[in-house]
Amino acid sequence: MIVIHDVAEPFLDQIECVLRLIRPLVGTAFACAVVPNWHGREHSQHERLVNAIADCREILLHGLTHRRDHPGGVVSALTHRSDEFGGLEIAAIQARIDLAKCRIQERFRRTTTGLVPPAWQLPVRASQLQGVDFVMRFGRLESCASPSLNRPLSTYSYDWGRCGWAAWASGFLARVARYIHWQAVPCVVIHPIDVTRGWLPHINRNIENLLASGFEPITPTQCLAAQGSQT
């Protein structure tokens, strides 16, 4: 799976750069994790963003604002308060999901299928949520309707907040996940900041290597459907 995170108007230039990289490799077989109100602000270039990702196969929800209202613990500090759902009760999380879904429907004229928690932080079970089909965590894909339909993931993610140097460990962690769970699905996560930090050539080689190894790009929904057919 290939998923672009932080899809929001402030990062349009970087997102378009990422799209130019992945389209020749996987066509439209990628997902976009959208933040409709980045850091709680309205932005004016949503039509350009809508057009930029119009051909992506799947739209995911990546929070409402991607920003925690108040400072939290270690994860919050390391990610510049990007753990939006950290410290919230289920009712508050659901309210943000519902509002974000409505705004994405209005602006992108598409429905969202799953949730990618900002900074991978979600203090509730997937089965407690309504309005989304699945939750994509760092190490697994969880169905909201059927807890048995969980799929381990081998995630390559190069944005580690303030610890930018930790991106070098991404490949190692992904290989460890594949070693622990031989059925883990490789998932390449791309952030706009990867463009700024110069990681796109490395990501390009990583995707090329996965394709050369025989992997075929799929979406999260397709991944869960394949898992369901095996159970």
PDB file of C-alpha atoms in Angstrom:
ATOM      1  CA  MET A   1       0.000   0.000   0.000  1.00  0.00           C
ATOM      2  CA  ILE A   2       1.066   3.565  -0.671  1.00  0.00           C
ATOM      3  CA  VAL A   3      -0.556   6.292   1.442  1.00  0.00           C
ATOM      4  CA  ILE A   4       0.103  10.034   1.294  1.00  0.00           C
ATOM      5  CA  HIS A   5      -0.408  11.644   4.715  1.00  0.00           C
ATOM      6  CA  ASP A   6      -1.104  15.287   5.635  1.00  0.00           C
ATOM      7  CA  VAL A   7      -3.037  15.977   2.445  1.00  0.00           C
ATOM      8  CA  ALA A   8      -4.011  19.591   3.090  1.00  0.00           C
ATOM      9  CA  GLU A   9      -3.812  22.936   1.307  1.00  0.00           C
ATOM     10  CA  PRO A  10      -0.647  24.257   3.040  1.00  0.00           C
ATOM     11  CA  PHE A  11       1.340  21.419   1.456  1.00  0.00           C
ATOM     12  CA  LEU A  12       0.018  21.557  -2.100  1.00  0.00           C
ATOM     13  CA  ASP A  13       3.418  22.043  -3.735  1.00  0.00           C
ATOM     14  CA  GLN A  14       4.929  19.096  -1.854  1.00  0.00           C
ATOM     15  CA  ILE A  15       1.901  16.880  -2.503  1.00  0.00           C
ATOM     16  CA  GLU A  16       2.070  17.560  -6.232  1.00  0.00           C
ATOM     17  CA  CYS A  17       5.753  16.667  -6.137  1.00  0.00           C
ATOM     18  CA  VAL A  18       4.921  13.356  -4.422  1.00  0.00           C
ATOM     19  CA  LEU A  19       2.210  12.631  -6.980  1.00  0.00           C
ATOM     20  CA  ARG A  20       4.665  13.165  -9.836  1.00  0.00           C
ATOM     21  CA  LEU A  21       6.874  10.535  -8.212  1.00  0.00           C
ATOM     22  CA  ILE A  22       4.355   7.785  -7.529  1.00  0.00           C
ATOM     23  CA  ARG A  23       2.012   7.953 -10.528  1.00  0.00           C
ATOM     24  CA  PRO A  24       4.558   6.496 -12.996  1.00  0.00           C
ATOM     25  CA  LEU A  25       5.187   3.682 -10.508  1.00  0.00           C
ATOM     26  CA  VAL A  26       1.697   2.678  -9.344  1.00  0.00           C
ATOM     27  CA  GLY A  27      -0.779   4.673 -11.432  1.00  0.00           C
ATOM     28  CA  THR A  28      -3.830   5.483  -9.318  1.00  0.00           C
ATOM     29  CA  ALA A  29      -3.335   2.659  -6.815  1.00  0.00           C
ATOM     30  CA  PHE A  30      -2.638   4.903  -3.835  1.00  0.00           C
ATOM     31  CA  ALA A  31      -4.619   6.442  -0.982  1.00  0.00           C
ATOM     32  CA  CYS A  32      -4.668  10.009   0.324  1.00  0.00           C
ATOM     33  CA  ALA A  33      -5.100  10.749   4.036  1.00  0.00           C
ATOM     34  CA  VAL A  34      -6.868  14.118   4.051  1.00  0.00           C
ATOM     35  CA  VAL A  35      -6.985  16.758   6.816  1.00  0.00           C
ATOM     36  CA  PRO A  36      -9.913  19.090   6.001  1.00  0.00           C
ATOM     37  CA  ASN A  37      -9.014  21.893   8.461  1.00  0.00           C
ATOM     38  CA  TRP A  38      -5.278  21.820   8.958  1.00  0.00           C
ATOM     39  CA  HIS A  39      -4.503  23.243  12.434  1.00  0.00           C
ATOM     40  CA  GLY A  40      -8.071  24.486  12.724  1.00  0.00           C
ATOM     41  CA  ARG A  41      -7.917  26.994   9.869  1.00  0.00           C
ATOM     42  CA  GLU A  42      -9.891  27.380   6.668  1.00  0.00           C
ATOM     43  CA  HIS A  43      -7.752  27.433   3.519  1.00  0.00           C
ATOM     44  CA  SER A  44      -8.601  28.906   0.133  1.00  0.00           C
ATOM     45  CA  GLN A  45      -6.949  26.515  -2.319  1.00  0.00           C
ATOM     46  CA  HIS A  46      -9.131  23.464  -1.808  1.00  0.00           C
ATOM     47  CA  GLU A  47     -10.166  23.303  -5.476  1.00  0.00           C
ATOM     48  CA  ARG A  48      -6.544  22.944  -6.493  1.00  0.00           C
ATOM     49  CA  LEU A  49      -6.152  20.207  -3.910  1.00  0.00           C
ATOM     50  CA  VAL A  50      -9.336  18.470  -5.086  1.00  0.00           C
ATOM     51  CA  ASN A  51      -8.030  18.444  -8.645  1.00  0.00           C
ATOM     52  CA  ALA A  52      -4.568  17.289  -7.582  1.00  0.00           C
ATOM     53  CA  ILE A  53      -5.811  14.092  -5.931  1.00  0.00           C
ATOM     54  CA  ALA A  54      -8.885  13.477  -8.087  1.00  0.00           C
ATOM     55  CA  ASP A  55      -7.494  10.221  -9.474  1.00  0.00           C
ATOM     56  CA  CYS A  56      -6.395   8.647  -6.181  1.00  0.00           C
ATOM     57  CA  ARG A  57      -8.210   5.399  -5.599  1.00  0.00           C
ATOM     58  CA  GLU A  58      -9.110   5.910  -1.948  1.00  0.00           C
ATOM     59  CA  ILE A  59      -9.668   8.870   0.403  1.00  0.00           C
ATOM     60  CA  LEU A  60      -8.836   8.357   4.070  1.00  0.00           C
ATOM     61  CA  LEU A  61      -9.517  10.626   7.034  1.00  0.00           C
ATOM     62  CA  HIS A  62      -6.440  11.936   8.835  1.00  0.00           C
ATOM     63  CA  GLY A  63      -8.154  13.839  11.615  1.00  0.00           C
ATOM     64  CA  LEU A  64     -10.041  17.119  11.535  1.00  0.00           C
ATOM     65  CA  THR A  65      -7.181  19.514  12.344  1.00  0.00           C
ATOM     66  CA  HIS A  66      -4.221  17.129  12.912  1.00  0.00           C
ATOM     67  CA  ARG A  67      -3.386  19.181  15.999  1.00  0.00           C
ATOM     68  CA  ARG A  68      -3.954  18.471  19.680  1.00  0.00           C
ATOM     69  CA  ASP A  69      -5.742  21.305  21.436  1.00  0.00           C
ATOM     70  CA  HIS A  70      -3.415  21.306  24.447  1.00  0.00           C
ATOM     71  CA  PRO A  71       0.149  20.043  24.981  1.00  0.00           C
ATOM     72  CA  GLY A  72       0.330  16.383  25.940  1.00  0.00           C
ATOM     73  CA  GLY A  73       3.035  13.851  26.731  1.00  0.00           C
ATOM     74  CA  VAL A  74       6.160  12.655  24.964  1.00  0.00           C
ATOM     75  CA  VAL A  75       4.487  11.828  21.644  1.00  0.00           C
ATOM     76  CA  SER A  76       2.818  15.226  21.576  1.00  0.00           C
ATOM     77  CA  ALA A  77       6.123  16.984  22.245  1.00  0.00           C
ATOM     78  CA  LEU A  78       8.046  14.994  19.622  1.00  0.00           C
ATOM     79  CA  THR A  79       5.385  15.530  16.942  1.00  0.00           C
ATOM     80  CA  HIS A  80       4.688  19.234  17.535  1.00  0.00           C
ATOM     81  CA  ARG A  81       1.273  18.381  19.061  1.00  0.00           C
ATOM     82  CA  SER A  82       0.234  16.347  16.009  1.00  0.00           C
ATOM     83  CA  ASP A  83      -1.550  13.718  18.118  1.00  0.00           C
ATOM     84  CA  GLU A  84      -4.994  15.273  17.667  1.00  0.00           C
ATOM     85  CA  PHE A  85      -6.920  12.459  19.364  1.00  0.00           C
ATOM     86  CA  GLY A  86      -4.566  12.121  22.318  1.00  0.00           C
ATOM     87  CA  GLY A  87      -6.323  12.515  25.661  1.00  0.00           C
ATOM     88  CA  LEU A  88      -9.830  12.648  24.144  1.00  0.00           C
ATOM     89  CA  GLU A  89     -12.815  10.525  25.115  1.00  0.00           C
ATOM     90  CA  ILE A  90     -14.672   8.479  22.531  1.00  0.00           C
ATOM     91  CA  ALA A  91     -17.490  11.037  22.187  1.00  0.00           C
ATOM     92  CA  ALA A  92     -15.060  13.853  21.343  1.00  0.00           C
ATOM     93  CA  ILE A  93     -13.161  11.652  18.886  1.00  0.00           C
ATOM     94  CA  GLN A  94     -16.381  10.596  17.166  1.00  0.00           C
ATOM     95  CA  ALA A  95     -17.542  14.209  16.905  1.00  0.00           C
ATOM     96  CA  ARG A  96     -14.306  15.187  15.154  1.00  0.00           C
ATOM     97  CA  ILE A  97     -14.573  12.227  12.801  1.00  0.00           C
ATOM     98  CA  ASP A  98     -18.176  13.092  11.921  1.00  0.00           C
ATOM     99  CA  LEU A  99     -17.355  16.750  11.230  1.00  0.00           C
ATOM    100  CA  ALA A 100     -14.269  15.880   9.192  1.00  0.00           C
ATOM    101  CA  LYS A 101     -16.249  13.389   7.100  1.00  0.00           C
ATOM    102  CA  CYS A 102     -18.862  16.026   6.309  1.00  0.00           C
ATOM    103  CA  ARG A 103     -16.274  18.581   5.268  1.00  0.00           C
ATOM    104  CA  ILE A 104     -14.434  16.123   3.041  1.00  0.00           C
ATOM    105  CA  GLN A 105     -17.734  15.145   1.416  1.00  0.00           C
ATOM    106  CA  GLU A 106     -18.575  18.803   0.792  1.00  0.00           C
ATOM    107  CA  ARG A 107     -15.189  19.837  -0.558  1.00  0.00           C
ATOM    108  CA  PHE A 108     -13.951  16.716  -2.337  1.00  0.00           C
ATOM    109  CA  ARG A 109     -17.338  15.278  -3.275  1.00  0.00           C
ATOM    110  CA  ARG A 110     -16.102  11.868  -2.162  1.00  0.00           C
ATOM    111  CA  THR A 111     -16.663   9.701   0.879  1.00  0.00           C
ATOM    112  CA  THR A 112     -13.936   8.592   3.241  1.00  0.00           C
ATOM    113  CA  THR A 113     -13.385   4.897   3.862  1.00  0.00           C
ATOM    114  CA  GLY A 114     -11.013   4.682   6.810  1.00  0.00           C
ATOM    115  CA  LEU A 115      -9.203   6.597   9.523  1.00  0.00           C
ATOM    116  CA  VAL A 116      -5.467   7.184   9.863  1.00  0.00           C
ATOM    117  CA  PRO A 117      -5.015   8.708  13.347  1.00  0.00           C
ATOM    118  CA  PRO A 118      -2.684  11.716  13.374  1.00  0.00           C
ATOM    119  CA  ALA A 119       0.718  10.687  14.756  1.00  0.00           C
ATOM    120  CA  TRP A 120      -0.727   7.140  14.813  1.00  0.00           C
ATOM    121  CA  GLN A 121      -2.376   7.913  18.177  1.00  0.00           C
ATOM    122  CA  LEU A 122      -5.908   6.663  18.828  1.00  0.00           C
ATOM    123  CA  PRO A 123      -6.820   5.814  22.444  1.00  0.00           C
ATOM    124  CA  VAL A 124      -9.914   3.762  21.546  1.00  0.00           C
ATOM    125  CA  ARG A 125     -10.618   0.514  19.695  1.00  0.00           C
ATOM    126  CA  ALA A 126     -11.577   0.570  16.048  1.00  0.00           C
ATOM    127  CA  SER A 127     -14.827  -1.230  16.905  1.00  0.00           C
ATOM    128  CA  GLN A 128     -15.908   1.772  19.015  1.00  0.00           C
ATOM    129  CA  LEU A 129     -15.987   4.099  16.005  1.00  0.00           C
ATOM    130  CA  GLN A 130     -18.812   4.800  13.608  1.00  0.00           C
ATOM    131  CA  GLY A 131     -18.726   6.162  10.088  1.00  0.00           C
ATOM    132  CA  VAL A 132     -15.414   4.614   9.029  1.00  0.00           C
ATOM    133  CA  ASP A 133     -14.708   1.085   7.843  1.00  0.00           C
ATOM    134  CA  PHE A 134     -11.249   0.653   9.312  1.00  0.00           C
ATOM    135  CA  VAL A 135      -8.419   2.213  11.299  1.00  0.00           C
ATOM    136  CA  MET A 136      -4.902   2.192   9.918  1.00  0.00           C
ATOM    137  CA  ARG A 137      -2.401   2.152  12.773  1.00  0.00           C
ATOM    138  CA  PHE A 138       1.381   2.023  12.397  1.00  0.00           C
ATOM    139  CA  GLY A 139       1.568  -1.742  12.660  1.00  0.00           C
ATOM    140  CA  ARG A 140      -1.849  -3.036  11.656  1.00  0.00           C
ATOM    141  CA  LEU A 141      -5.004  -2.422   9.699  1.00  0.00           C
ATOM    142  CA  GLU A 142      -8.119  -2.888  11.868  1.00  0.00           C
ATOM    143  CA  SER A 143     -11.658  -3.437  10.623  1.00  0.00           C
ATOM    144  CA  CYS A 144     -14.282  -1.493  12.603  1.00  0.00           C
ATOM    145  CA  ALA A 145     -17.040  -4.009  11.860  1.00  0.00           C
ATOM    146  CA  SER A 146     -15.117  -7.228  12.434  1.00  0.00           C
ATOM    147  CA  PRO A 147     -12.204  -7.300  14.909  1.00  0.00           C
ATOM    148  CA  SER A 148     -11.072 -10.599  13.391  1.00  0.00           C
ATOM    149  CA  LEU A 149     -10.234  -8.804  10.142  1.00  0.00           C
ATOM    150  CA  ASN A 150      -6.977  -7.293  11.354  1.00  0.00           C
ATOM    151  CA  ARG A 151      -4.026  -7.289   8.983  1.00  0.00           C
ATOM    152  CA  PRO A 152      -0.437  -6.721  10.196  1.00  0.00           C
ATOM    153  CA  LEU A 153       1.446  -3.992   8.356  1.00  0.00           C
ATOM    154  CA  SER A 154       5.102  -3.470   7.634  1.00  0.00           C
ATOM    155  CA  THR A 155       5.172   0.322   7.580  1.00  0.00           C
ATOM    156  CA  TYR A 156       7.838   2.474   5.977  1.00  0.00           C
ATOM    157  CA  SER A 157       7.361   5.982   7.373  1.00  0.00           C
ATOM    158  CA  TYR A 158      10.051   8.645   7.192  1.00  0.00           C
ATOM    159  CA  ASP A 159       8.495  11.445   9.241  1.00  0.00           C
ATOM    160  CA  TRP A 160       9.459  11.088  12.889  1.00  0.00           C
ATOM    161  CA  GLY A 161       8.619  14.615  13.999  1.00  0.00           C
ATOM    162  CA  ARG A 162      11.469  16.383  15.736  1.00  0.00           C
ATOM    163  CA  CYS A 163      13.632  13.254  15.373  1.00  0.00           C
ATOM    164  CA  GLY A 164      14.179  13.599  11.644  1.00  0.00           C
ATOM    165  CA  TRP A 165      17.339  11.448  11.823  1.00  0.00           C
ATOM    166  CA  ALA A 166      15.171   8.471  12.904  1.00  0.00           C
ATOM    167  CA  ALA A 167      13.908   8.161   9.335  1.00  0.00           C
ATOM    168  CA  TRP A 168      16.993   6.044   8.638  1.00  0.00           C
ATOM    169  CA  ALA A 169      15.511   3.355  10.887  1.00  0.00           C
ATOM    170  CA  SER A 170      12.306   3.080   8.852  1.00  0.00           C
ATOM    171  CA  GLY A 171      13.506   0.311   6.562  1.00  0.00           C
ATOM    172  CA  PHE A 172      14.904  -1.672   9.464  1.00  0.00           C
ATOM    173  CA  LEU A 173      11.647  -1.453  11.442  1.00  0.00           C
ATOM    174  CA  ALA A 174       9.631  -2.499   8.407  1.00  0.00           C
ATOM    175  CA  ARG A 175      11.855  -5.530   7.842  1.00  0.00           C
ATOM    176  CA  VAL A 176      11.523  -6.493  11.500  1.00  0.00           C
ATOM    177  CA  ALA A 177       7.731  -6.321  11.181  1.00  0.00           C
ATOM    178  CA  ARG A 178       7.892  -8.585   8.142  1.00  0.00           C
ATOM    179  CA  TYR A 179      10.103 -11.007  10.069  1.00  0.00           C
ATOM    180  CA  ILE A 180       7.684 -11.128  13.012  1.00  0.00           C
ATOM    181  CA  HIS A 181       4.583 -11.365  10.798  1.00  0.00           C
ATOM    182  CA  TRP A 182       5.468 -12.919   7.458  1.00  0.00           C
ATOM    183  CA  GLN A 183       2.007 -11.941   6.176  1.00  0.00           C
ATOM    184  CA  ALA A 184       2.510  -8.256   7.040  1.00  0.00           C
ATOM    185  CA  VAL A 185       1.635  -6.020   4.100  1.00  0.00           C
ATOM    186  CA  PRO A 186       4.286  -3.432   3.173  1.00  0.00           C
ATOM    187  CA  CYS A 187       2.884   0.073   3.521  1.00  0.00           C
ATOM    188  CA  VAL A 188       4.867   3.042   2.242  1.00  0.00           C
ATOM    189  CA  VAL A 189       3.755   6.248   3.956  1.00  0.00           C
ATOM    190  CA  ILE A 190       4.770   9.563   2.381  1.00  0.00           C
ATOM    191  CA  HIS A 191       4.530  12.947   4.111  1.00  0.00           C
ATOM    192  CA  PRO A 192       4.947  16.411   2.564  1.00  0.00           C
ATOM    193  CA  ILE A 193       7.914  16.994   4.862  1.00  0.00           C
ATOM    194  CA  ASP A 194       9.700  14.092   3.147  1.00  0.00           C
ATOM    195  CA  VAL A 195       9.999  16.359   0.109  1.00  0.00           C
ATOM    196  CA  THR A 196      11.560  19.132   2.186  1.00  0.00           C
ATOM    197  CA  ARG A 197      13.969  16.752   3.885  1.00  0.00           C
ATOM    198  CA  GLY A 198      15.072  15.145   0.625  1.00  0.00           C
ATOM    199  CA  TRP A 199      13.674  11.652   1.144  1.00  0.00           C
ATOM    200  CA  LEU A 200      11.857  11.265  -2.180  1.00  0.00           C
ATOM    201  CA  PRO A 201      14.739   9.545  -4.046  1.00  0.00           C
ATOM    202  CA  HIS A 202      14.978   6.996  -1.227  1.00  0.00           C
ATOM    203  CA  ILE A 203      11.212   6.452  -1.237  1.00  0.00           C
ATOM    204  CA  ASN A 204      11.290   6.035  -5.010  1.00  0.00           C
ATOM    205  CA  ARG A 205      13.928   3.283  -4.738  1.00  0.00           C
ATOM    206  CA  ASN A 206      11.961   1.622  -1.946  1.00  0.00           C
ATOM    207  CA  ILE A 207       8.787   1.444  -4.040  1.00  0.00           C
ATOM    208  CA  GLU A 208      10.735   0.201  -7.053  1.00  0.00           C
ATOM    209  CA  ASN A 209      12.344  -2.536  -4.940  1.00  0.00           C
ATOM    210  CA  LEU A 210       8.970  -3.671  -3.579  1.00  0.00           C
ATOM    211  CA  LEU A 211       7.500  -3.824  -7.078  1.00  0.00           C
ATOM    212  CA  ALA A 212      10.546  -5.706  -8.358  1.00  0.00           C
ATOM    213  CA  SER A 213      10.099  -8.210  -5.509  1.00  0.00           C
ATOM    214  CA  GLY A 214       6.660  -9.092  -6.822  1.00  0.00           C
ATOM    215  CA  PHE A 215       4.407  -6.909  -4.682  1.00  0.00           C
ATOM    216  CA  GLU A 216       1.434  -5.245  -6.356  1.00  0.00           C
ATOM    217  CA  PRO A 217      -0.041  -1.956  -5.098  1.00  0.00           C
ATOM    218  CA  ILE A 218      -3.441  -2.201  -3.401  1.00  0.00           C
ATOM    219  CA  THR A 219      -5.620   0.053  -1.287  1.00  0.00           C
ATOM    220  CA  PRO A 220      -6.501  -0.504   2.379  1.00  0.00           C
ATOM    221  CA  THR A 221     -10.050  -1.534   1.447  1.00  0.00           C
ATOM    222  CA  GLN A 222      -8.710  -4.103  -1.006  1.00  0.00           C
ATOM    223  CA  CYS A 223      -6.308  -5.352   1.643  1.00  0.00           C
ATOM    224  CA  LEU A 224      -9.083  -5.991   4.150  1.00  0.00           C
ATOM    225  CA  ALA A 225     -11.249  -7.595   1.489  1.00  0.00           C
ATOM    226  CA  ALA A 226      -8.425  -9.995   0.648  1.00  0.00           C
ATOM    227  CA  GLN A 227      -8.006 -10.785   4.349  1.00  0.00           C
ATOM    228  CA  GLY A 228     -11.739 -11.486   4.668  1.00  0.00           C
ATOM    229  CA  SER A 229     -11.691 -13.898   1.755  1.00  0.00           C
ATOM    230  CA  GLN A 230      -8.973 -15.920   3.502  1.00  0.00           C
ATOM    231  CA  THR A 231     -10.884 -16.315   6.794  1.00  0.00           C
TER     232      THR A 231
END
